[in-house]
mmCIF file of C-alpha atoms in Angstrom:
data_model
loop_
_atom_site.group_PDB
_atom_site.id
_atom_site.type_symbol
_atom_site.label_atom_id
_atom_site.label_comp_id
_atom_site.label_asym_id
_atom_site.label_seq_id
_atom_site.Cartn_x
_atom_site.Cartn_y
_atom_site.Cartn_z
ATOM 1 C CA UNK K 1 13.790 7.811 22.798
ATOM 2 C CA UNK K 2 10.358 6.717 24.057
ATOM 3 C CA UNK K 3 8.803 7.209 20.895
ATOM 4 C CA UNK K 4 9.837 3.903 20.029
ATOM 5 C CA UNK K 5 8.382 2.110 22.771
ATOM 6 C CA UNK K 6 5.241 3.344 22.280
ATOM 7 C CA UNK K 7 4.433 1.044 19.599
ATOM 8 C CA UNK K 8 5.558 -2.090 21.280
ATOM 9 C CA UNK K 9 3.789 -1.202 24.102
ATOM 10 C CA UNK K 10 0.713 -0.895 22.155
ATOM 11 C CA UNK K 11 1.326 -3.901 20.309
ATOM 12 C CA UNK K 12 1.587 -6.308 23.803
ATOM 13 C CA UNK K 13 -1.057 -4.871 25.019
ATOM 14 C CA UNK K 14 -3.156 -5.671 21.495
ATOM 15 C CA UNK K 15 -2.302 -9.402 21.543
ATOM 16 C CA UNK K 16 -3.006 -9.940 25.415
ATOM 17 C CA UNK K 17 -6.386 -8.077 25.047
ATOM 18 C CA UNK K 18 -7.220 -10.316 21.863
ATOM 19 C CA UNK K 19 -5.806 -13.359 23.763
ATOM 20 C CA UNK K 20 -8.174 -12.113 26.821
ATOM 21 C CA UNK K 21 -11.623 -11.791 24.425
ATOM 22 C CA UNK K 22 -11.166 -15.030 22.862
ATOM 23 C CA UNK K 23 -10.572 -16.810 26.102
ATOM 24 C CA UNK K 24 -13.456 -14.732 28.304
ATOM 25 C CA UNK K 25 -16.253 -17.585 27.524
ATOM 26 C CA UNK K 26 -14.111 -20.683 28.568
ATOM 27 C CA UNK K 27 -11.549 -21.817 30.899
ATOM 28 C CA UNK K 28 -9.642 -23.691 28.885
ATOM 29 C CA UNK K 29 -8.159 -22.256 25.293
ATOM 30 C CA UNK K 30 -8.046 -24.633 22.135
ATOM 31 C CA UNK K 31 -6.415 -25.104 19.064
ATOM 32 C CA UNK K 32 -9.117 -23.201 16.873
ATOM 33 C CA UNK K 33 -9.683 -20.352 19.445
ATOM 34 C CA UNK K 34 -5.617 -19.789 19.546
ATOM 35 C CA UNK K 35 -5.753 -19.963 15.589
ATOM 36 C CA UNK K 36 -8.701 -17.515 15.387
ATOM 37 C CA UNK K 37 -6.692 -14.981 17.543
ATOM 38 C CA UNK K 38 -3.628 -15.311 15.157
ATOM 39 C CA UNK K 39 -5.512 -14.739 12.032
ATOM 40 C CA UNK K 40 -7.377 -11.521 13.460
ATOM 41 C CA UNK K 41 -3.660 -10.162 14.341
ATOM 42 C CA UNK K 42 -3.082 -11.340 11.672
ATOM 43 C CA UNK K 43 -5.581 -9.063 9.418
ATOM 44 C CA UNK K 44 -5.070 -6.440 11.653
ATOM 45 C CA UNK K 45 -1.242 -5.902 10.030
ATOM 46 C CA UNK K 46 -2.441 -6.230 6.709
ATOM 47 C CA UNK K 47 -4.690 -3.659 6.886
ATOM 48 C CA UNK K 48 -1.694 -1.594 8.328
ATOM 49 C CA UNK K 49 0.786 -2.819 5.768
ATOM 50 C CA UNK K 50 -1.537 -1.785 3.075
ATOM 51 C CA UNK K 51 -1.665 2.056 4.211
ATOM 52 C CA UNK K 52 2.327 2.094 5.100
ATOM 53 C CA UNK K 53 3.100 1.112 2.042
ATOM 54 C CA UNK K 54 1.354 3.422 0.040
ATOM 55 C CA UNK K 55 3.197 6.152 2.508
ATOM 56 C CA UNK K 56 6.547 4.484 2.106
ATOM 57 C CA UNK K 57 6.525 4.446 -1.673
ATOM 58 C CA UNK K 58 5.034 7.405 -2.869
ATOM 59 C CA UNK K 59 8.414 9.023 -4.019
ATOM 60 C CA UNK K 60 9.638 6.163 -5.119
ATOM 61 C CA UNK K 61 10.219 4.740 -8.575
ATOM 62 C CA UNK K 62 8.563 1.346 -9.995
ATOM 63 C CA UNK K 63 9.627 -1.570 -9.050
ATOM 64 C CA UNK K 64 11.723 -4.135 -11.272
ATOM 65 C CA UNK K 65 10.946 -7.349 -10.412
ATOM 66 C CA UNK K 66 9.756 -9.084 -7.192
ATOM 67 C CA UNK K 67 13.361 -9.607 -6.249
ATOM 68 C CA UNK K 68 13.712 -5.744 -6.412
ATOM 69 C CA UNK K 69 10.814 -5.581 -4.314
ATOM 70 C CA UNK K 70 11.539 -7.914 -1.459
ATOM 71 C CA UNK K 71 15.002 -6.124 -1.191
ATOM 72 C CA UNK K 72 12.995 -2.901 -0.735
ATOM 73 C CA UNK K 73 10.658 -4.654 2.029
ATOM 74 C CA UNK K 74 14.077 -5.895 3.747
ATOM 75 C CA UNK K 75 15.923 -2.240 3.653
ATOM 76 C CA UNK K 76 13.665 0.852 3.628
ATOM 77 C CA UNK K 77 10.466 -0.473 4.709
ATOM 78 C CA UNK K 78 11.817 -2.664 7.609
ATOM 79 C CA UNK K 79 13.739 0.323 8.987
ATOM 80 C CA UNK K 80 11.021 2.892 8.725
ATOM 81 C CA UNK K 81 8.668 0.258 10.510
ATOM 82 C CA UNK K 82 11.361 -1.744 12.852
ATOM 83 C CA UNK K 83 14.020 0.532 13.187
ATOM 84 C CA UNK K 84 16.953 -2.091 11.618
ATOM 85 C CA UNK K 85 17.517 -3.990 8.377
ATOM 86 C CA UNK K 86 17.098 -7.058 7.363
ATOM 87 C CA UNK K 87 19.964 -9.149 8.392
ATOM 88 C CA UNK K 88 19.670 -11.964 5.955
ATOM 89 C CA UNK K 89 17.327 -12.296 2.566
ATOM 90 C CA UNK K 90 17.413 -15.718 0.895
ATOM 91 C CA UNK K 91 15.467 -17.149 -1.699
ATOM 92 C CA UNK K 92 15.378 -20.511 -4.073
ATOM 93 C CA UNK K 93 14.539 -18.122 -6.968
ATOM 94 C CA UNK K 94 10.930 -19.650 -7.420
ATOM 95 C CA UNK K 95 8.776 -17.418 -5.343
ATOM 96 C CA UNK K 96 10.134 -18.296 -1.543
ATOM 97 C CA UNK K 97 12.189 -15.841 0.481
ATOM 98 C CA UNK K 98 13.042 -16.129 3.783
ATOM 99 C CA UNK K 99 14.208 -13.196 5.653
ATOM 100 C CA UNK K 100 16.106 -13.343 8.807
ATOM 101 C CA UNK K 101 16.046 -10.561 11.977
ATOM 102 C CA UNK K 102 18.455 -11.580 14.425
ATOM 103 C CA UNK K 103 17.365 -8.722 16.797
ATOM 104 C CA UNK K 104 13.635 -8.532 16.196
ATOM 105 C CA UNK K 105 12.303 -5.152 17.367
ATOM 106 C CA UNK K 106 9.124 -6.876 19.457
ATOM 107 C CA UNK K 107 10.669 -10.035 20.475
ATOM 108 C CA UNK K 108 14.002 -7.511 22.439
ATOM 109 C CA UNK K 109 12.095 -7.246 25.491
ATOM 110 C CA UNK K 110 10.969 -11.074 26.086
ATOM 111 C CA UNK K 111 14.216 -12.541 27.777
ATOM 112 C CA UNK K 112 16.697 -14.202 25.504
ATOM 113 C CA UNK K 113 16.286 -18.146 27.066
ATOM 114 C CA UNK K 114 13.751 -20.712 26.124
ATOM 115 C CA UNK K 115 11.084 -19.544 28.341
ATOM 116 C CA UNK K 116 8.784 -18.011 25.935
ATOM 117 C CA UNK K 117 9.838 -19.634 23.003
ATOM 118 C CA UNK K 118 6.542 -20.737 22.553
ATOM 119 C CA UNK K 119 5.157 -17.851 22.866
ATOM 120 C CA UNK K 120 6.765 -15.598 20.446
ATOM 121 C CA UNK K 121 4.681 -16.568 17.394
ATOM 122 C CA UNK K 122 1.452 -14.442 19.292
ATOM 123 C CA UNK K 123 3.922 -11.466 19.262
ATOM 124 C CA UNK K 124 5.152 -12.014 15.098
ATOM 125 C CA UNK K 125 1.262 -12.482 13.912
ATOM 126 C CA UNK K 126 0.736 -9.038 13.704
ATOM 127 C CA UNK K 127 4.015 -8.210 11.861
ATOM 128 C CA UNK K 128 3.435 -11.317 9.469
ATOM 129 C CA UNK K 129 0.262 -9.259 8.411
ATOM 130 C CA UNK K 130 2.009 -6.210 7.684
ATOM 131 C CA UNK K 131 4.496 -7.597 5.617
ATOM 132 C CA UNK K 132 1.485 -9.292 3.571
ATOM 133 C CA UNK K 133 0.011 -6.225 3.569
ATOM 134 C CA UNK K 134 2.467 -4.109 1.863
ATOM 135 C CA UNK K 135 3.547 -6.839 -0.856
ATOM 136 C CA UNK K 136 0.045 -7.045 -2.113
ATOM 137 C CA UNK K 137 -0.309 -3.595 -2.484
ATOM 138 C CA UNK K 138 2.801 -3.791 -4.266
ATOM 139 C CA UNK K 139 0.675 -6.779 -6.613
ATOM 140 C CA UNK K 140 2.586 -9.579 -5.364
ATOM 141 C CA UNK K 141 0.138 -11.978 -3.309
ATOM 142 C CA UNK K 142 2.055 -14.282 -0.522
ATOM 143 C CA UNK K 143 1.869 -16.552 2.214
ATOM 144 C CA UNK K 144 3.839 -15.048 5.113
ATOM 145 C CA UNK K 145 4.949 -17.148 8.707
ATOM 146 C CA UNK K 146 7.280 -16.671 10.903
ATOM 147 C CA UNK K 147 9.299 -19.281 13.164
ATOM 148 C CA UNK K 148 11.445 -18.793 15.841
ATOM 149 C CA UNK K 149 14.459 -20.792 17.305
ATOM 150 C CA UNK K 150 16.593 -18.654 19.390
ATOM 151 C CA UNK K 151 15.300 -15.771 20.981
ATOM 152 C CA UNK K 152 15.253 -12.630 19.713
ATOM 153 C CA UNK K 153 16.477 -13.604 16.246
ATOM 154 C CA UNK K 154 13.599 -14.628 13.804
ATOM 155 C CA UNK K 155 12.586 -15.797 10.377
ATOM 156 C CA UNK K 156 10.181 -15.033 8.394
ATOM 157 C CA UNK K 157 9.372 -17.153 5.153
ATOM 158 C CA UNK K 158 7.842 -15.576 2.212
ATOM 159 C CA UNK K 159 6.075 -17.650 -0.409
ATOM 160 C CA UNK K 160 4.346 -15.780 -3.473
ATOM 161 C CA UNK K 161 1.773 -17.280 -5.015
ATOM 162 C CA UNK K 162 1.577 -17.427 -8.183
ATOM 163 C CA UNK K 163 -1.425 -16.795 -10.475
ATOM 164 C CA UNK C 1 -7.536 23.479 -14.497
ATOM 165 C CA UNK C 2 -9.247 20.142 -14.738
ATOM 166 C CA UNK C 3 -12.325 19.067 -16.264
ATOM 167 C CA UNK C 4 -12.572 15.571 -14.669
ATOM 168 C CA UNK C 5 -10.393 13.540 -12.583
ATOM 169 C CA UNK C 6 -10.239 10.074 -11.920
ATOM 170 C CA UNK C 7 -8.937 7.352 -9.635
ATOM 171 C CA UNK C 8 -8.990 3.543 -11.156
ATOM 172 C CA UNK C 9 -8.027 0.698 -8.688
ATOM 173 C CA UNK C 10 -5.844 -2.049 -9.213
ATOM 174 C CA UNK C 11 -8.568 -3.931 -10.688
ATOM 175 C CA UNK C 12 -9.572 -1.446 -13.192
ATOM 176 C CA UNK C 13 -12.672 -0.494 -11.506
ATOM 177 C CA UNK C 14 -13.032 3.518 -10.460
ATOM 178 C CA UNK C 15 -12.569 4.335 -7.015
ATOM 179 C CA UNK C 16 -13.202 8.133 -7.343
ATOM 180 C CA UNK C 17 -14.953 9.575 -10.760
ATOM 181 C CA UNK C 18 -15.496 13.853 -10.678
ATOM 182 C CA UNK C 19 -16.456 15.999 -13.544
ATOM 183 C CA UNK C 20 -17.526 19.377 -14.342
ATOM 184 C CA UNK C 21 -21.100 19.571 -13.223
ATOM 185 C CA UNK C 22 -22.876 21.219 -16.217
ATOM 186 C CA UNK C 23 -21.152 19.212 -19.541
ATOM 187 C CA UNK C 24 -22.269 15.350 -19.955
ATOM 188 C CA UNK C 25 -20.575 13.313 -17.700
ATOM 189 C CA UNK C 26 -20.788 9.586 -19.289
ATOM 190 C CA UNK C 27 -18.874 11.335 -22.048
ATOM 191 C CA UNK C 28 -16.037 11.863 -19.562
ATOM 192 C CA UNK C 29 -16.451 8.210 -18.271
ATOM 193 C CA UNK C 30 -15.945 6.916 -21.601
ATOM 194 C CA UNK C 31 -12.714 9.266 -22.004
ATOM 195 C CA UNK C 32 -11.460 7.748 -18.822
ATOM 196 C CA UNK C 33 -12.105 3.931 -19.777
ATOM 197 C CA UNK C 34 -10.437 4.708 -22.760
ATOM 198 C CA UNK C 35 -7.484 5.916 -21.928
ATOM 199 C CA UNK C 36 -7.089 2.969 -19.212
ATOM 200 C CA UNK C 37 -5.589 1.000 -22.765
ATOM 201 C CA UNK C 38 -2.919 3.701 -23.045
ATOM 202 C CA UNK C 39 -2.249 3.216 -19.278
ATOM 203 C CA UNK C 40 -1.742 -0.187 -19.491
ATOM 204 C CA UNK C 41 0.203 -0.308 -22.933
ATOM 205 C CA UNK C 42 2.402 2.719 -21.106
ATOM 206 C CA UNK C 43 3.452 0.288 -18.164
ATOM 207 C CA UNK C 44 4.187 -2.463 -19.980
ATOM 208 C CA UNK C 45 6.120 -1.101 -22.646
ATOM 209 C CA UNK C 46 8.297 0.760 -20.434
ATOM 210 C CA UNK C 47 8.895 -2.273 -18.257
ATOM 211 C CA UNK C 48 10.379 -4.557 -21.076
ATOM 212 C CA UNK C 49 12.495 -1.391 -22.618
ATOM 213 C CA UNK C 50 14.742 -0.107 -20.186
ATOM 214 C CA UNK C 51 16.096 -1.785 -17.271
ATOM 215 C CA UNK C 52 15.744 1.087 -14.730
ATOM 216 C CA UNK C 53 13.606 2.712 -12.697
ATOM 217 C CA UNK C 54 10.648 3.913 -14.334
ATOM 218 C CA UNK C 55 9.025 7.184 -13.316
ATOM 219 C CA UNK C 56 5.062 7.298 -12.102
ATOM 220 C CA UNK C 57 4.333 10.152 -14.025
ATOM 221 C CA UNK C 58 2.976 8.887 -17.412
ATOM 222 C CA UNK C 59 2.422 12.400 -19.448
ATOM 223 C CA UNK C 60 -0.176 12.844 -21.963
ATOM 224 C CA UNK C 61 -1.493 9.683 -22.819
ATOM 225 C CA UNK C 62 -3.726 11.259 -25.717
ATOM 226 C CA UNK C 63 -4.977 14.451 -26.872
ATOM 227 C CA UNK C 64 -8.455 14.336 -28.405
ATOM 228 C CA UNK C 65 -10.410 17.375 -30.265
ATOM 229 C CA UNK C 66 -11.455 18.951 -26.622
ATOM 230 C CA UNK C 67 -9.434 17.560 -24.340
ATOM 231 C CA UNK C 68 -5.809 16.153 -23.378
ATOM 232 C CA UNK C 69 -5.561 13.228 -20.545
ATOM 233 C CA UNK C 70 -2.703 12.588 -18.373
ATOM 234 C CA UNK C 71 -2.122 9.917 -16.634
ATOM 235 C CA UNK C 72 -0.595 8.745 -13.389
ATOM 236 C CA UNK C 73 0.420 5.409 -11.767
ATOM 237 C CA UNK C 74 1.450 4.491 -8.038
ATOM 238 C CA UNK C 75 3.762 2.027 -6.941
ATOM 239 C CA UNK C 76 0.560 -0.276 -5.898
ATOM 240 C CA UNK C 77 -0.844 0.366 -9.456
ATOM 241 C CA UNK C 78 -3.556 2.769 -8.807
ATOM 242 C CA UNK C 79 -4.165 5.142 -11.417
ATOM 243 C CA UNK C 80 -4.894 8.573 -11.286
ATOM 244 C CA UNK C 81 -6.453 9.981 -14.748
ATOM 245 C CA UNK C 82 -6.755 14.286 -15.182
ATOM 246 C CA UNK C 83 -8.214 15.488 -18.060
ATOM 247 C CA UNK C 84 -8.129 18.573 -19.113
ATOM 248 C CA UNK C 85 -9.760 21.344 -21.531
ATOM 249 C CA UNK C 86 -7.530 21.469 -24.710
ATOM 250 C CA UNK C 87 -8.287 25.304 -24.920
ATOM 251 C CA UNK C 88 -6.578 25.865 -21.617
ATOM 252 C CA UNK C 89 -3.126 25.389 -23.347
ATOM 253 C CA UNK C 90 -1.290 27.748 -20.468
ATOM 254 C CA UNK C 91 -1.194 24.484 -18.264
ATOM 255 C CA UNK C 92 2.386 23.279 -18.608
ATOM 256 C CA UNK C 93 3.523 19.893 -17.428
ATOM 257 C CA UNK C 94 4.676 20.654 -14.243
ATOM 258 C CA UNK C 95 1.765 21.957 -13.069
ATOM 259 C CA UNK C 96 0.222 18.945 -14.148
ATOM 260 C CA UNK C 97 3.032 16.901 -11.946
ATOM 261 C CA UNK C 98 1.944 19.088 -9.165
ATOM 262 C CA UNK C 99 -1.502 18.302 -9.530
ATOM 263 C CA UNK C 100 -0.728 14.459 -9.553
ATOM 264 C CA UNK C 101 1.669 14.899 -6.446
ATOM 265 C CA UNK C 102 -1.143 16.532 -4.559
ATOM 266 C CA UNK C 103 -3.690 13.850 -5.547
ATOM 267 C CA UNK C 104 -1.242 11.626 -4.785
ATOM 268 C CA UNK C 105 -0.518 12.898 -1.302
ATOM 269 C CA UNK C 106 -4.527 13.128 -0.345
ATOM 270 C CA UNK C 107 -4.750 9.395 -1.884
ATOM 271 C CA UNK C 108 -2.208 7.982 0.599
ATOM 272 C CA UNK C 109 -4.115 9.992 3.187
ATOM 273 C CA UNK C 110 -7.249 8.398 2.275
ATOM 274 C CA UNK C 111 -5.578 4.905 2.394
ATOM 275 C CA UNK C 112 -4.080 5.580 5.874
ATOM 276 C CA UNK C 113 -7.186 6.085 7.182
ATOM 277 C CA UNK C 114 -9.065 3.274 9.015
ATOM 278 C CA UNK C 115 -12.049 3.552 8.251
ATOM 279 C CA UNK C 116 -11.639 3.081 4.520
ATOM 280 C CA UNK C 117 -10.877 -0.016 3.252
ATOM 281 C CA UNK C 118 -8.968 -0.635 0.276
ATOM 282 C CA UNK C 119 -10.944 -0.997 -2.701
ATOM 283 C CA UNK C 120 -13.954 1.071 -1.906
ATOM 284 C CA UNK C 121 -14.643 3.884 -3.029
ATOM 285 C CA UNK C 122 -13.247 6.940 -1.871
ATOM 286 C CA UNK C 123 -15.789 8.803 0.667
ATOM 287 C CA UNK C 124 -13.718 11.372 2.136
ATOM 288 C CA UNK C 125 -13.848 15.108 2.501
ATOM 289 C CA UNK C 126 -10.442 16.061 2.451
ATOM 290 C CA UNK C 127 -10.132 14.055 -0.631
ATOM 291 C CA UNK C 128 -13.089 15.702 -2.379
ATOM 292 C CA UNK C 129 -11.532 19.125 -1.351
ATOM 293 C CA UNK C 130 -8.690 18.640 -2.665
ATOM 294 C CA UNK C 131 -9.841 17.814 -6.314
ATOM 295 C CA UNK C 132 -12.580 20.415 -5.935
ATOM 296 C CA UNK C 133 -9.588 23.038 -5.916
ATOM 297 C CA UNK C 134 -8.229 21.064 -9.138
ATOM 298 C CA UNK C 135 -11.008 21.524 -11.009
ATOM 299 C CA UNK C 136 -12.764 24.013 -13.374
ATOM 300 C CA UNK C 137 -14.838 26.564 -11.412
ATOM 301 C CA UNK C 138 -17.723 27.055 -12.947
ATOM 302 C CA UNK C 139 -20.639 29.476 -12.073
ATOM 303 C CA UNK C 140 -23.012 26.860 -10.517
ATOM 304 C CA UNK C 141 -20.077 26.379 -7.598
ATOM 305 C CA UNK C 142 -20.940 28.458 -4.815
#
């Protein structure tokens, strides 16, 4: 099925390349030039989110309530966009979800040990944008990150902000 | 066949205004503003009554002396407004769910696209083509 590489190849090579134009000018990368190349990933999913969401729901009724539309993000729209489901949704019921992948689609092909633990968050900016993306087309405005403590299983935390 | 469609943001501001050339248009702008009230009313009346899923189709929102306007939303509350010549009563309501699947269906088009953003206005071709074919012809059209 090479189809579904395709995208993650596209997606490494998008973070290296952004990694590789902020660092061109100096030798040595800082905090702010790391955090500028996470927030232009970053953007770059919500942009993406926006237009696959208004793809993904077109035939589909109104949504309830933002608990009816998280569990839509964690079912339909994670498997049309990552292939899998949601393995675990929780929330405290006041606007913070966290949803757990234990096999996360982009983080498969980094090896499973601690090696690159700290580089996994460059490789979940991009998907923490599209996930913003698609809930604020769907009205509900958030604060998405994403951790990681065992590779490839990862969590990402959902707050909505509230008007 | 239409007389002027329309395509309201979020924010209640249009994206995409078209009317029939020769009549007045800022008559038709009005009509449209207006029946953003019944839009609104429509979504969150429906919310608080039943339970379940609500459909996006909102039928005739309200028929004036000329004209009848239907009305539309999507899942990420944009609004699609048709209105249409009260004369032309051979237009039954699933033509006019056809209409608002096809607008529909250009819109997320339009959205996909990356060189719109979200919450401009709508600039593109295809789009226009496809309401052109929705709309009145009328003898200035070539």
């Amino acid at each position: 099925m090479a189809d579904e590489s395709l995208f993650d190849f596209l997606h490494m090579e998008i973070v290296s390349h952004i990694y590789r134009e902020q660092q061109s000018s100096k030798e040595e990368m800082d905090n702010k030039d790391r955090a500028v190349c996470v927030s232009v990933l970053e953007s770059m999913g919500f942009r993406v989110g926006q237009g696959l969401i208004e793809r993904l729901t077109r035939d589909s009724p109104s949504f309830k309530d933002e608990l009816d539309v998280m569990k839509f993000v964690c079912k339909d729209f994670w498997t049309k966009v990552f292939k899998r489901q949601i393995d675990n949704l929780r929330t405290n019921h006041q606007g913070t979800y966290v949803l757990q992948d234990n096999t996360f689609s982009l983080l498969t092909q980094l090896s499973n040990g601690k090696q690159y633990l700290d580089q996994a968050p460059k490789y979940l900016a991009f998907s923490c944008g599209i996930v913003r993306g698609a809930l604020s087309n769907l009205g509900l405005d958030s604060v998405v990150t994403a951790e990681v403590s065992v590779m490839p299983s990862c969590k990402f935390q959902v707050v909505v902000q509230k008007l | 066949m239409a007389v002027c469609i329309a395509v309201i943001a979020k924010e209640n501001y249009p994206l995409y205004i078209r009317s029939v050339p020769t009549q007045n248009e800022l008559k038709f702008h009005y009509t449209v503003h207006t029946s953003l009230d019944v839009v609104e009313e429509k979504i969150s009346a429906v919310g608080k009554s039943l339970g379940d899923q609500r459909e996006l189709y909102l039928g005739l929102l309200y028929p004036t002396e000329d004209y009848k306007v239907y009305g539309y939303v999507t899942n990420s509350k944009v609004k699609f407004v048709i209105v249409v010549d009260s004369s032309n009563t051979s237009l039954r309501d699933n033509e006019i769910r056809s209409m608002f699947r096809k607008l529909h269906n250009s819109f997320t088009d339009v959205m996909c696209n990356p060189f719109h953003s979200p919450g401009n206005t709508i600039q593109s071709k295809a789009f226009d083509g496809i309401v052109s074919g929705m709309m009145v012809q009328t003898a200035s059209t070539v």
